[in-house]
Amino acid sequence: MPSATARPALAAALLTTGLLGVGWGAAASPAGAAGGDFQLLDARVAESSGLALSRRHPHTVWTTNDSGDSARLFAVDTRTGRTTGVHQYGAPVRDVEALAITPQGRVLVGDLGDNTTSRSVVRVFWFDEPDLGDTAGGWASWELEYPDGPHDAESLAVDPRSGRVYVVTKGASGAVYALPRVPSRRGVNRLVRVATAPAVATDAVYLADGSALLVRTYTQVVRLDATTFDEVGSAFLPLQRQGETIALAPGGSRLLVGSEGVRSSVRVVDVPSALAAPTTRATAPATGTVTSPPAATSTAPPTAASATTAPSTSARPGSPPVSARQVVWGASASVGLVAFALLSTWLARRAAGGHR
C-alpha cells in the first residue's frame, strides 16, 4: 500500500507507465474479461494484497490482507466468493504483500512491504498448504536482503520448472530478484538482481508451464519471457479501485486479478499473447547477475499432483495489430485509473484518520 510520502512518486510512475508506456505495453490491447468473476464476500478481507491458486483444493484461492492484520490466510471458493477456511499461522508479520504456492504445495507469504524503504531485512514465511475450515499451525521463514539497499515489494513468484523463488520490487525503477536456489533458514539470504521489471509492480505469477512470468501493475499485465525476462506481451486490465493481486485461474489457462477494498471484485482475464519479437530491455548490473532461471533442482521438482491442479498453458493466438484508436483508449483509461486510484486511496486514508 502506498504511503503518503510515496504517493507523488507513485503517481509519476503510474502516469509514466500508463500514459507514455516507456516500453511497458505502450501498444497493449485490453485484456478481455469473461465469466468466472466473483467478489470477496468476507468483510474481514478488506485489503487483499496477495492471491494464490490452491494446489490441494479445487475452485479455491488463498488471499491475505496487508499491514495491520494478524498472520492469517483466507480460503475463498472461486465459484461463490465465500470464505471456506481461515488459517492462523502466528508469525510476527509486519507488512504482508504477496502470496505464492510452490509445486509441492508449500505456501509462501511475502512480508515484503517497505513503504519507507527502511527495512534492511524482509522475510518470507512458509508452511504446508492447510486444510479448509478454521485451522492453525506453525511456520518457518527465510530472511532476505537486497544487494543494493532496501526496496518496497509486493510481488512473489515461483518458477514451476525449477522451484526457484523471485521477488519483483515496486516503484518507478522495478527489478526482478532471485532467491538462492536453496534458501537458508539460518542467517540472511542475499538476493540477486536478474532483470529490470515494469514500474509499479503490484503482484506477479508464473504460467503453469513456466514459460512466462506475468507481472501486474495498477493498469496492465506484462508478460516476461521466463528465460530472458524480456517483455513479450502486455494487455490493459479492467478498471479496479487498487489492483494489487494476480493469480492463475482454476484450470491454469486464464488469470485472476483482484483489488483491495471490502467486497472487492476478482476478475477473470486472458493471458497476454506472446508477440512475434520480444521487446529488448536494459539488462541488470553485471555483478552477481544471472541471465536466466537456474536449471531444475532436486529440491523443487514439479509433482504429479501439481500437474493435475495446474495444467500447462499454451500461448493464445497472437493479438491483432493495435490501432491508434486503441492506443488513445489505453492512455485515456490509464489516466482515469490513476485519478480514481489516487482519489480512492486519499479518501480511505482520510476516513481512517491517517495511513498505517
mmCIF file with all atom_site columns, N, CA and C in Angstrom, residues 129-156:
data_model
loop_
_atom_site.group_PDB
_atom_site.id
_atom_site.type_symbol
_atom_site.label_atom_id
_atom_site.label_alt_id
_atom_site.label_comp_id
_atom_site.label_asym_id
_atom_site.label_entity_id
_atom_site.label_seq_id
_atom_site.pdbx_PDB_ins_code
_atom_site.Cartn_x
_atom_site.Cartn_y
_atom_site.Cartn_z
_atom_site.occupancy
_atom_site.B_iso_or_equiv
_atom_site.pdbx_formal_charge
_atom_site.auth_seq_id
_atom_site.auth_comp_id
_atom_site.auth_asym_id
_atom_site.auth_atom_id
_atom_site.pdbx_PDB_model_num
ATOM 1  N N  . GLU A 1 129 ? 0.459   -26.118 2.685  1.00 0.00 ? 129 GLU A N  1
ATOM 2  C CA . GLU A 1 129 ? -0.888  -25.613 2.454  1.00 0.00 ? 129 GLU A CA 1
ATOM 3  C C  . GLU A 1 129 ? -1.863  -26.295 3.409  1.00 0.00 ? 129 GLU A C  1
ATOM 4  N N  . PRO A 1 130 ? -2.656  -25.520 4.145  1.00 0.00 ? 130 PRO A N  1
ATOM 5  C CA . PRO A 1 130 ? -3.523  -26.099 5.179  1.00 0.00 ? 130 PRO A CA 1
ATOM 6  C C  . PRO A 1 130 ? -4.820  -26.672 4.619  1.00 0.00 ? 130 PRO A C  1
ATOM 7  N N  . ASP A 1 131 ? -5.531  -27.380 5.505  1.00 0.00 ? 131 ASP A N  1
ATOM 8  C CA . ASP A 1 131 ? -6.877  -27.842 5.189  1.00 0.00 ? 131 ASP A CA 1
ATOM 9  C C  . ASP A 1 131 ? -7.823  -26.651 5.150  1.00 0.00 ? 131 ASP A C  1
ATOM 10 N N  . LEU A 1 132 ? -9.020  -26.879 4.604  1.00 0.00 ? 132 LEU A N  1
ATOM 11 C CA . LEU A 1 132 ? -10.060 -25.872 4.680  1.00 0.00 ? 132 LEU A CA 1
ATOM 12 C C  . LEU A 1 132 ? -10.672 -25.872 6.075  1.00 0.00 ? 132 LEU A C  1
ATOM 13 N N  . GLY A 1 133 ? -11.507 -24.895 6.363  1.00 0.00 ? 133 GLY A N  1
ATOM 14 C CA . GLY A 1 133 ? -12.048 -24.739 7.709  1.00 0.00 ? 133 GLY A CA 1
ATOM 15 C C  . GLY A 1 133 ? -11.150 -23.839 8.538  1.00 0.00 ? 133 GLY A C  1
ATOM 16 N N  . ASP A 1 134 ? -11.440 -23.744 9.812  1.00 0.00 ? 134 ASP A N  1
ATOM 17 C CA . ASP A 1 134 ? -10.633 -22.929 10.724 1.00 0.00 ? 134 ASP A CA 1
ATOM 18 C C  . ASP A 1 134 ? -9.468  -23.762 11.230 1.00 0.00 ? 134 ASP A C  1
ATOM 19 N N  . THR A 1 135 ? -8.262  -23.365 10.882 1.00 0.00 ? 135 THR A N  1
ATOM 20 C CA . THR A 1 135 ? -7.069  -24.129 11.228 1.00 0.00 ? 135 THR A CA 1
ATOM 21 C C  . THR A 1 135 ? -6.000  -23.200 11.785 1.00 0.00 ? 135 THR A C  1
ATOM 22 N N  . ALA A 1 136 ? -4.993  -23.800 12.384 1.00 0.00 ? 136 ALA A N  1
ATOM 23 C CA . ALA A 1 136 ? -3.847  -23.053 12.906 1.00 0.00 ? 136 ALA A CA 1
ATOM 24 C C  . ALA A 1 136 ? -2.618  -23.938 12.786 1.00 0.00 ? 136 ALA A C  1
ATOM 25 N N  . GLY A 1 137 ? -1.460  -23.309 12.678 1.00 0.00 ? 137 GLY A N  1
ATOM 26 C CA . GLY A 1 137 ? -0.238  -24.080 12.551 1.00 0.00 ? 137 GLY A CA 1
ATOM 27 C C  . GLY A 1 137 ? 0.990   -23.213 12.681 1.00 0.00 ? 137 GLY A C  1
ATOM 28 N N  . GLY A 1 138 ? 2.136   -23.865 12.605 1.00 0.00 ? 138 GLY A N  1
ATOM 29 C CA . GLY A 1 138 ? 3.407   -23.167 12.753 1.00 0.00 ? 138 GLY A CA 1
ATOM 30 C C  . GLY A 1 138 ? 3.932   -22.654 11.425 1.00 0.00 ? 138 GLY A C  1
ATOM 31 N N  . TRP A 1 139 ? 5.164   -22.187 11.451 1.00 0.00 ? 139 TRP A N  1
ATOM 32 C CA . TRP A 1 139 ? 5.765   -21.590 10.274 1.00 0.00 ? 139 TRP A CA 1
ATOM 33 C C  . TRP A 1 139 ? 7.281   -21.691 10.360 1.00 0.00 ? 139 TRP A C  1
ATOM 34 N N  . ALA A 1 140 ? 7.928   -21.549 9.230  1.00 0.00 ? 140 ALA A N  1
ATOM 35 C CA . ALA A 1 140 ? 9.367   -21.327 9.142  1.00 0.00 ? 140 ALA A CA 1
ATOM 36 C C  . ALA A 1 140 ? 9.547   -20.084 8.277  1.00 0.00 ? 140 ALA A C  1
ATOM 37 N N  . SER A 1 141 ? 10.775  -19.575 8.184  1.00 0.00 ? 141 SER A N  1
ATOM 38 C CA . SER A 1 141 ? 10.949  -18.356 7.392  1.00 0.00 ? 141 SER A CA 1
ATOM 39 C C  . SER A 1 141 ? 12.345  -18.262 6.804  1.00 0.00 ? 141 SER A C  1
ATOM 40 N N  . TRP A 1 142 ? 12.432  -17.446 5.770  1.00 0.00 ? 142 TRP A N  1
ATOM 41 C CA . TRP A 1 142 ? 13.707  -17.041 5.185  1.00 0.00 ? 142 TRP A CA 1
ATOM 42 C C  . TRP A 1 142 ? 13.844  -15.537 5.344  1.00 0.00 ? 142 TRP A C  1
ATOM 43 N N  . GLU A 1 143 ? 14.990  -15.083 5.812  1.00 0.00 ? 143 GLU A N  1
ATOM 44 C CA . GLU A 1 143 ? 15.278  -13.658 5.850  1.00 0.00 ? 143 GLU A CA 1
ATOM 45 C C  . GLU A 1 143 ? 16.021  -13.280 4.571  1.00 0.00 ? 143 GLU A C  1
ATOM 46 N N  . LEU A 1 144 ? 15.630  -12.146 3.998  1.00 0.00 ? 144 LEU A N  1
ATOM 47 C CA . LEU A 1 144 ? 16.180  -11.727 2.711  1.00 0.00 ? 144 LEU A CA 1
ATOM 48 C C  . LEU A 1 144 ? 16.734  -10.316 2.800  1.00 0.00 ? 144 LEU A C  1
ATOM 49 N N  . GLU A 1 145 ? 17.814  -10.059 2.063  1.00 0.00 ? 145 GLU A N  1
ATOM 50 C CA . GLU A 1 145 ? 18.321  -8.701  1.912  1.00 0.00 ? 145 GLU A CA 1
ATOM 51 C C  . GLU A 1 145 ? 18.650  -8.445  0.448  1.00 0.00 ? 145 GLU A C  1
ATOM 52 N N  . TYR A 1 146 ? 18.415  -7.220  0.007  1.00 0.00 ? 146 TYR A N  1
ATOM 53 C CA . TYR A 1 146 ? 18.727  -6.835  -1.362 1.00 0.00 ? 146 TYR A CA 1
ATOM 54 C C  . TYR A 1 146 ? 20.204  -6.470  -1.473 1.00 0.00 ? 146 TYR A C  1
ATOM 55 N N  . PRO A 1 147 ? 20.808  -6.678  -2.630 1.00 0.00 ? 147 PRO A N  1
ATOM 56 C CA . PRO A 1 147 ? 22.226  -6.332  -2.786 1.00 0.00 ? 147 PRO A CA 1
ATOM 57 C C  . PRO A 1 147 ? 22.468  -4.836  -2.926 1.00 0.00 ? 147 PRO A C  1
ATOM 58 N N  . ASP A 1 148 ? 21.399  -4.063  -3.179 1.00 0.00 ? 148 ASP A N  1
ATOM 59 C CA . ASP A 1 148 ? 21.552  -2.629  -3.434 1.00 0.00 ? 148 ASP A CA 1
ATOM 60 C C  . ASP A 1 148 ? 20.692  -1.779  -2.509 1.00 0.00 ? 148 ASP A C  1
ATOM 61 N N  . GLY A 1 149 ? 20.458  -2.265  -1.295 1.00 0.00 ? 149 GLY A N  1
ATOM 62 C CA . GLY A 1 149 ? 19.699  -1.497  -0.322 1.00 0.00 ? 149 GLY A CA 1
ATOM 63 C C  . GLY A 1 149 ? 18.223  -1.843  -0.318 1.00 0.00 ? 149 GLY A C  1
ATOM 64 N N  . PRO A 1 150 ? 17.476  -1.319  0.673  1.00 0.00 ? 150 PRO A N  1
ATOM 65 C CA . PRO A 1 150 ? 16.066  -1.683  0.836  1.00 0.00 ? 150 PRO A CA 1
ATOM 66 C C  . PRO A 1 150 ? 15.198  -1.268  -0.349 1.00 0.00 ? 150 PRO A C  1
ATOM 67 N N  . HIS A 1 151 ? 14.155  -2.064  -0.582 1.00 0.00 ? 151 HIS A N  1
ATOM 68 C CA . HIS A 1 151 ? 13.162  -1.771  -1.619 1.00 0.00 ? 151 HIS A CA 1
ATOM 69 C C  . HIS A 1 151 ? 11.780  -2.134  -1.086 1.00 0.00 ? 151 HIS A C  1
ATOM 70 N N  . ASP A 1 152 ? 10.775  -1.458  -1.602 1.00 0.00 ? 152 ASP A N  1
ATOM 71 C CA . ASP A 1 152 ? 9.395   -1.861  -1.375 1.00 0.00 ? 152 ASP A CA 1
ATOM 72 C C  . ASP A 1 152 ? 9.037   -2.895  -2.435 1.00 0.00 ? 152 ASP A C  1
ATOM 73 N N  . ALA A 1 153 ? 8.354   -3.964  -2.032 1.00 0.00 ? 153 ALA A N  1
ATOM 74 C CA . ALA A 1 153 ? 7.975   -5.006  -2.989 1.00 0.00 ? 153 ALA A CA 1
ATOM 75 C C  . ALA A 1 153 ? 6.627   -5.587  -2.602 1.00 0.00 ? 153 ALA A C  1
ATOM 76 N N  . GLU A 1 154 ? 5.866   -5.986  -3.620 1.00 0.00 ? 154 GLU A N  1
ATOM 77 C CA . GLU A 1 154 ? 4.553   -6.577  -3.401 1.00 0.00 ? 154 GLU A CA 1
ATOM 78 C C  . GLU A 1 154 ? 4.352   -7.842  -4.228 1.00 0.00 ? 154 GLU A C  1
ATOM 79 N N  . SER A 1 155 ? 5.436   -8.359  -4.819 1.00 0.00 ? 155 SER A N  1
ATOM 80 C CA . SER A 1 155 ? 5.307   -9.473  -5.760 1.00 0.00 ? 155 SER A CA 1
ATOM 81 C C  . SER A 1 155 ? 6.253   -10.605 -5.396 1.00 0.00 ? 155 SER A C  1
ATOM 82 N N  . LEU A 1 156 ? 5.701   -11.820 -5.386 1.00 0.00 ? 156 LEU A N  1
ATOM 83 C CA . LEU A 1 156 ? 6.459   -13.031 -5.084 1.00 0.00 ? 156 LEU A CA 1
ATOM 84 C C  . LEU A 1 156 ? 5.977   -14.103 -6.051 1.00 0.00 ? 156 LEU A C  1
#
